[in-house]
DNA sequence: TCAGAGTGCGCC
DNA sequence: AAACGGCGCACGCTGA
């Protein structure tokens, strides 16, 4: 049983300066902040809590301490002690905005818990983590209370608990991480945390007027597409003597109604998703019209209206939330808005712009997943291809079509791309047909897909063997997977084979990208360039025009070093572009 | 009426 | 024997 923590409330400079010196000697510092709200750009800290072992928790009424008297506090937060926090990104952002940026090493109890439980559905709230690891039920009733002095006893007790409990969680999580051989991965996450926190604060500059022009165009196209769809539907039903009014009663956004309508037109369909519709688009104009409408509807509803709502009134920029462990694979997820799903269409991406005197620097890993497969499988043909700097998609095209590389057409290459990406994750012939059509506009018969599949694994026999190794683990009933960097994904029940084939690749991609980010933190801080977005294998900076060369160099070096650590001897290629827009 | 599963699709 | 993976969001629909 853990006793309620003692605490000292500091609401005066003199108390602060007598209370802080012993804390300066501590190797660990547990930190928590109570704020006026959740937005570090507009809200502020009302109370900050600092806990060190064998000492009452220090509760600082921050607004009561003038900026000019925070030197000692600043020194404490900036020292080399290990800073422990739950969801440290939040506290880092608020403290940074208060000119109290924490420094040194970090231990985020939330990230630690998420690293340990990657793949398992579980809440990583402080309340749940504490319940699971310490069997203590934290009272969170004060969390949303009005943090305004004079603080109530209940508020102060709650605040003290939140910081004190971190000191209890830390050794338990540390031990678990080490036992599970996950400490290194956790440290990678901890190193990434300030980078992510700063990236969110930076945000992306967005050209609203250009976006609205684009939106209006898309809206008009959508209307046209809908009219076209209705006309074709009517025409299709004319011979069947259905009532014209029926067309107007059908909701084009309802898969159920659309399916019924298409079936009534005599089209043999089981579902109205892309994969079923695309093969019929040539034959039935109404289906092409539906696909066109769907596409435009998707873009307009999810982006045209929503993106402008995320422009921050204070900065004029878009500041999404990135979740370091938002994906089971170890990848980031991104929300509010999801900048990782902005269409590749330049018309859309050009609306993300650089500030005056700046440029957008985008750097992405070239074919990183295939290179990872080459590394993990050790496939000799892939390794050789990459060592020679040849184009692996062309090579695959040559191998599966039997043509010499010089005669490989663009169409062949597109087909090979589908084959490469599909087959490495265990795709079957049937899905390969669909996938090739949808993703690359390549039509192939089932027999052709079967043949390609066979030739692919014959040509890349190392990949086939690598699949076999994973398949054996799968058959043994293994319920976890590790990346080369040691990241673990667990499954609560039986995984699917494809998930087990995918995780070592997608997960290592995440490891590499995170290592690159961590490496970027210090060198980037010494420039005026800012990290503004991350899209899985792409790093986007906003950089002063005068520093493009210097920053490109830094970016390149960090990304190469991060990837080489795991990919060597497979070479790493980074594509870097500078432009006025994304 | 409303939460939540399901469908569909944008990105990597 | 066969089996691509990872997200977030908007929508219509279901069921309590």
PDB file of C-alpha atoms in Angstrom, chain A residues 335-490:
ATOM      1  CA  UNK A 335      -5.413  13.086 -36.345  1.00  0.00           C
ATOM      2  CA  UNK A 336      -7.213  16.394 -36.277  1.00  0.00           C
ATOM      3  CA  UNK A 337      -6.621  16.635 -39.142  1.00  0.00           C
ATOM      4  CA  UNK A 338      -5.084  13.485 -40.581  1.00  0.00           C
ATOM      5  CA  UNK A 339      -2.254  15.091 -42.554  1.00  0.00           C
ATOM      6  CA  UNK A 340      -0.988  11.649 -43.424  1.00  0.00           C
ATOM      7  CA  UNK A 341      -3.935  11.159 -45.784  1.00  0.00           C
ATOM      8  CA  UNK A 342      -3.776  14.365 -47.817  1.00  0.00           C
ATOM      9  CA  UNK A 343      -4.133  13.344 -51.495  1.00  0.00           C
ATOM     10  CA  UNK A 344      -0.904  13.159 -53.443  1.00  0.00           C
ATOM     11  CA  UNK A 345      -2.538  15.312 -56.089  1.00  0.00           C
ATOM     12  CA  UNK A 346      -0.345  18.430 -56.365  1.00  0.00           C
ATOM     13  CA  UNK A 347      -3.493  20.556 -56.414  1.00  0.00           C
ATOM     14  CA  UNK A 348      -4.078  19.484 -52.818  1.00  0.00           C
ATOM     15  CA  UNK A 349      -0.521  19.408 -51.528  1.00  0.00           C
ATOM     16  CA  UNK A 350       0.322  22.771 -53.081  1.00  0.00           C
ATOM     17  CA  UNK A 351      -2.031  24.343 -50.560  1.00  0.00           C
ATOM     18  CA  UNK A 352       0.510  23.564 -47.853  1.00  0.00           C
ATOM     19  CA  UNK A 353       3.007  26.349 -48.207  1.00  0.00           C
ATOM     20  CA  UNK A 354       6.219  27.676 -46.759  1.00  0.00           C
ATOM     21  CA  UNK A 355       6.322  30.874 -44.721  1.00  0.00           C
ATOM     22  CA  UNK A 356       7.784  33.924 -46.479  1.00  0.00           C
ATOM     23  CA  UNK A 357      11.517  33.535 -46.939  1.00  0.00           C
ATOM     24  CA  UNK A 358      11.223  29.786 -46.405  1.00  0.00           C
ATOM     25  CA  UNK A 359      10.946  26.628 -48.450  1.00  0.00           C
ATOM     26  CA  UNK A 360       9.432  23.239 -47.790  1.00  0.00           C
ATOM     27  CA  UNK A 361      12.044  20.513 -47.690  1.00  0.00           C
ATOM     28  CA  UNK A 362      10.675  17.026 -48.195  1.00  0.00           C
ATOM     29  CA  UNK A 363      12.852  13.997 -47.776  1.00  0.00           C
ATOM     30  CA  UNK A 364      11.712  10.461 -48.233  1.00  0.00           C
ATOM     31  CA  UNK A 365      13.300   7.077 -48.111  1.00  0.00           C
ATOM     32  CA  UNK A 366      13.332   5.529 -51.548  1.00  0.00           C
ATOM     33  CA  UNK A 367      11.645   2.103 -51.594  1.00  0.00           C
ATOM     34  CA  UNK A 368      12.364   1.656 -47.906  1.00  0.00           C
ATOM     35  CA  UNK A 369      10.039  -1.314 -47.387  1.00  0.00           C
ATOM     36  CA  UNK A 370      11.547  -3.271 -50.265  1.00  0.00           C
ATOM     37  CA  UNK A 371      15.029  -2.493 -49.019  1.00  0.00           C
ATOM     38  CA  UNK A 372      14.004  -3.772 -45.609  1.00  0.00           C
ATOM     39  CA  UNK A 373      12.731  -6.968 -47.206  1.00  0.00           C
ATOM     40  CA  UNK A 374      16.051  -7.290 -49.022  1.00  0.00           C
ATOM     41  CA  UNK A 375      17.861  -6.853 -45.716  1.00  0.00           C
ATOM     42  CA  UNK A 376      15.673  -9.192 -43.671  1.00  0.00           C
ATOM     43  CA  UNK A 377      15.475 -11.953 -46.247  1.00  0.00           C
ATOM     44  CA  UNK A 378      19.046 -11.562 -47.396  1.00  0.00           C
ATOM     45  CA  UNK A 379      17.779 -12.428 -50.857  1.00  0.00           C
ATOM     46  CA  UNK A 380      20.856 -12.392 -53.049  1.00  0.00           C
ATOM     47  CA  UNK A 381      19.178 -11.083 -56.179  1.00  0.00           C
ATOM     48  CA  UNK A 382      17.581  -8.178 -54.324  1.00  0.00           C
ATOM     49  CA  UNK A 383      20.790  -7.386 -52.513  1.00  0.00           C
ATOM     50  CA  UNK A 384      22.731  -7.393 -55.725  1.00  0.00           C
ATOM     51  CA  UNK A 385      20.158  -5.224 -57.453  1.00  0.00           C
ATOM     52  CA  UNK A 386      20.307  -2.624 -54.718  1.00  0.00           C
ATOM     53  CA  UNK A 387      24.088  -2.721 -54.532  1.00  0.00           C
ATOM     54  CA  UNK A 388      24.215  -1.995 -58.235  1.00  0.00           C
ATOM     55  CA  UNK A 389      21.711   0.784 -57.823  1.00  0.00           C
ATOM     56  CA  UNK A 390      19.306  -0.822 -60.253  1.00  0.00           C
ATOM     57  CA  UNK A 391      15.572  -0.297 -60.250  1.00  0.00           C
ATOM     58  CA  UNK A 392      14.025  -3.222 -58.416  1.00  0.00           C
ATOM     59  CA  UNK A 393      10.609  -2.756 -59.986  1.00  0.00           C
ATOM     60  CA  UNK A 394      12.153  -3.015 -63.456  1.00  0.00           C
ATOM     61  CA  UNK A 395      14.104  -6.057 -62.385  1.00  0.00           C
ATOM     62  CA  UNK A 396      10.949  -7.729 -61.102  1.00  0.00           C
ATOM     63  CA  UNK A 397       9.190  -6.797 -64.334  1.00  0.00           C
ATOM     64  CA  UNK A 398      11.936  -8.470 -66.327  1.00  0.00           C
ATOM     65  CA  UNK A 399      11.868 -11.559 -64.121  1.00  0.00           C
ATOM     66  CA  UNK A 400       8.131 -12.107 -64.175  1.00  0.00           C
ATOM     67  CA  UNK A 401       7.615 -11.285 -67.850  1.00  0.00           C
ATOM     68  CA  UNK A 402      10.755 -13.030 -69.042  1.00  0.00           C
ATOM     69  CA  UNK A 403      11.812  -9.946 -70.998  1.00  0.00           C
ATOM     70  CA  UNK A 404      15.326  -8.512 -70.923  1.00  0.00           C
ATOM     71  CA  UNK A 405      15.478  -5.423 -68.698  1.00  0.00           C
ATOM     72  CA  UNK A 406      16.015  -3.152 -71.678  1.00  0.00           C
ATOM     73  CA  UNK A 407      12.643  -4.153 -73.112  1.00  0.00           C
ATOM     74  CA  UNK A 408      10.638  -3.594 -69.956  1.00  0.00           C
ATOM     75  CA  UNK A 409       7.859  -1.082 -70.653  1.00  0.00           C
ATOM     76  CA  UNK A 410       6.276   1.400 -68.246  1.00  0.00           C
ATOM     77  CA  UNK A 411       3.261  -0.879 -68.115  1.00  0.00           C
ATOM     78  CA  UNK A 412       5.468  -3.813 -67.168  1.00  0.00           C
ATOM     79  CA  UNK A 413       7.079  -1.753 -64.450  1.00  0.00           C
ATOM     80  CA  UNK A 414       3.728  -0.714 -62.979  1.00  0.00           C
ATOM     81  CA  UNK A 415       2.689  -4.326 -62.949  1.00  0.00           C
ATOM     82  CA  UNK A 416       5.896  -5.267 -61.199  1.00  0.00           C
ATOM     83  CA  UNK A 417       5.287  -2.649 -58.546  1.00  0.00           C
ATOM     84  CA  UNK A 418       1.970  -4.292 -57.782  1.00  0.00           C
ATOM     85  CA  UNK A 419       3.657  -7.663 -57.718  1.00  0.00           C
ATOM     86  CA  UNK A 420       6.459  -6.509 -55.422  1.00  0.00           C
ATOM     87  CA  UNK A 421       4.310  -4.804 -52.847  1.00  0.00           C
ATOM     88  CA  UNK A 422       1.566  -7.382 -52.892  1.00  0.00           C
ATOM     89  CA  UNK A 423       3.537 -10.563 -52.814  1.00  0.00           C
ATOM     90  CA  UNK A 424       6.007  -9.631 -50.102  1.00  0.00           C
ATOM     91  CA  UNK A 425       3.123  -9.551 -47.645  1.00  0.00           C
ATOM     92  CA  UNK A 426       1.724 -12.852 -48.809  1.00  0.00           C
ATOM     93  CA  UNK A 427      -0.973 -11.716 -51.169  1.00  0.00           C
ATOM     94  CA  UNK A 428      -2.733 -14.452 -53.109  1.00  0.00           C
ATOM     95  CA  UNK A 429      -3.215 -14.524 -56.865  1.00  0.00           C
ATOM     96  CA  UNK A 430      -6.861 -13.481 -56.728  1.00  0.00           C
ATOM     97  CA  UNK A 431      -6.177 -10.338 -54.738  1.00  0.00           C
ATOM     98  CA  UNK A 432      -3.153  -9.574 -56.833  1.00  0.00           C
ATOM     99  CA  UNK A 433      -5.414  -9.200 -59.891  1.00  0.00           C
ATOM    100  CA  UNK A 434      -7.652  -6.742 -58.069  1.00  0.00           C
ATOM    101  CA  UNK A 435      -4.801  -4.872 -56.483  1.00  0.00           C
ATOM    102  CA  UNK A 436      -2.922  -4.475 -59.768  1.00  0.00           C
ATOM    103  CA  UNK A 437      -6.035  -3.064 -61.363  1.00  0.00           C
ATOM    104  CA  UNK A 438      -6.935  -0.633 -58.595  1.00  0.00           C
ATOM    105  CA  UNK A 439      -3.501   0.608 -57.646  1.00  0.00           C
ATOM    106  CA  UNK A 440      -1.713   0.559 -60.946  1.00  0.00           C
ATOM    107  CA  UNK A 441      -4.383   0.230 -63.602  1.00  0.00           C
ATOM    108  CA  UNK A 442      -2.893  -3.051 -64.739  1.00  0.00           C
ATOM    109  CA  UNK A 443      -5.264  -5.767 -65.870  1.00  0.00           C
ATOM    110  CA  UNK A 444      -4.176  -9.360 -65.485  1.00  0.00           C
ATOM    111  CA  UNK A 445      -5.976 -12.660 -65.537  1.00  0.00           C
ATOM    112  CA  UNK A 446      -6.035 -14.991 -62.590  1.00  0.00           C
ATOM    113  CA  UNK A 447      -3.816 -17.402 -64.462  1.00  0.00           C
ATOM    114  CA  UNK A 448      -1.340 -14.624 -65.173  1.00  0.00           C
ATOM    115  CA  UNK A 449      -1.326 -13.623 -61.524  1.00  0.00           C
ATOM    116  CA  UNK A 450      -0.665 -17.201 -60.483  1.00  0.00           C
ATOM    117  CA  UNK A 451       2.196 -17.401 -62.939  1.00  0.00           C
ATOM    118  CA  UNK A 452       3.676 -14.114 -61.777  1.00  0.00           C
ATOM    119  CA  UNK A 453       3.456 -15.226 -58.194  1.00  0.00           C
ATOM    120  CA  UNK A 454       5.275 -18.421 -58.986  1.00  0.00           C
ATOM    121  CA  UNK A 455       7.984 -16.675 -60.984  1.00  0.00           C
ATOM    122  CA  UNK A 456       8.386 -14.003 -58.322  1.00  0.00           C
ATOM    123  CA  UNK A 457       9.180 -16.471 -55.549  1.00  0.00           C
ATOM    124  CA  UNK A 458      11.365 -18.478 -57.875  1.00  0.00           C
ATOM    125  CA  UNK A 459      13.344 -15.386 -58.785  1.00  0.00           C
ATOM    126  CA  UNK A 460      13.535 -14.115 -55.218  1.00  0.00           C
ATOM    127  CA  UNK A 461      14.016 -17.420 -53.492  1.00  0.00           C
ATOM    128  CA  UNK A 462      15.464 -15.675 -50.444  1.00  0.00           C
ATOM    129  CA  UNK A 463      12.144 -13.922 -49.953  1.00  0.00           C
ATOM    130  CA  UNK A 464      10.361 -17.270 -50.264  1.00  0.00           C
ATOM    131  CA  UNK A 465      12.617 -18.729 -47.569  1.00  0.00           C
ATOM    132  CA  UNK A 466      12.067 -15.701 -45.344  1.00  0.00           C
ATOM    133  CA  UNK A 467       8.326 -16.240 -45.713  1.00  0.00           C
ATOM    134  CA  UNK A 468       8.792 -19.893 -44.795  1.00  0.00           C
ATOM    135  CA  UNK A 469      10.634 -18.944 -41.624  1.00  0.00           C
ATOM    136  CA  UNK A 470       7.824 -16.668 -40.538  1.00  0.00           C
ATOM    137  CA  UNK A 471       5.249 -19.232 -41.567  1.00  0.00           C
ATOM    138  CA  UNK A 472       6.879 -21.793 -39.288  1.00  0.00           C
ATOM    139  CA  UNK A 473       6.644 -19.385 -36.360  1.00  0.00           C
ATOM    140  CA  UNK A 474       3.054 -18.716 -37.326  1.00  0.00           C
ATOM    141  CA  UNK A 475       2.232 -22.414 -37.378  1.00  0.00           C
ATOM    142  CA  UNK A 476       3.891 -22.867 -33.992  1.00  0.00           C
ATOM    143  CA  UNK A 477       1.294 -20.411 -32.721  1.00  0.00           C
ATOM    144  CA  UNK A 478       3.693 -17.568 -31.994  1.00  0.00           C
ATOM    145  CA  UNK A 479       1.828 -14.543 -30.764  1.00  0.00           C
ATOM    146  CA  UNK A 480       4.480 -11.903 -31.075  1.00  0.00           C
ATOM    147  CA  UNK A 481       6.790 -10.415 -33.645  1.00  0.00           C
ATOM    148  CA  UNK A 482       9.954  -8.360 -33.329  1.00  0.00           C
ATOM    149  CA  UNK A 483      11.586  -5.896 -35.635  1.00  0.00           C
ATOM    150  CA  UNK A 484      15.327  -5.863 -36.175  1.00  0.00           C
ATOM    151  CA  UNK A 485      15.495  -2.938 -33.777  1.00  0.00           C
ATOM    152  CA  UNK A 486      13.697  -5.018 -31.156  1.00  0.00           C
ATOM    153  CA  UNK A 487      10.240  -3.495 -31.332  1.00  0.00           C
ATOM    154  CA  UNK A 488       7.607  -6.007 -30.318  1.00  0.00           C
ATOM    155  CA  UNK A 489       4.060  -6.444 -31.483  1.00  0.00           C
ATOM    156  CA  UNK A 490       1.850  -8.819 -29.563  1.00  0.00           C
TER     157      UNK A 490
END
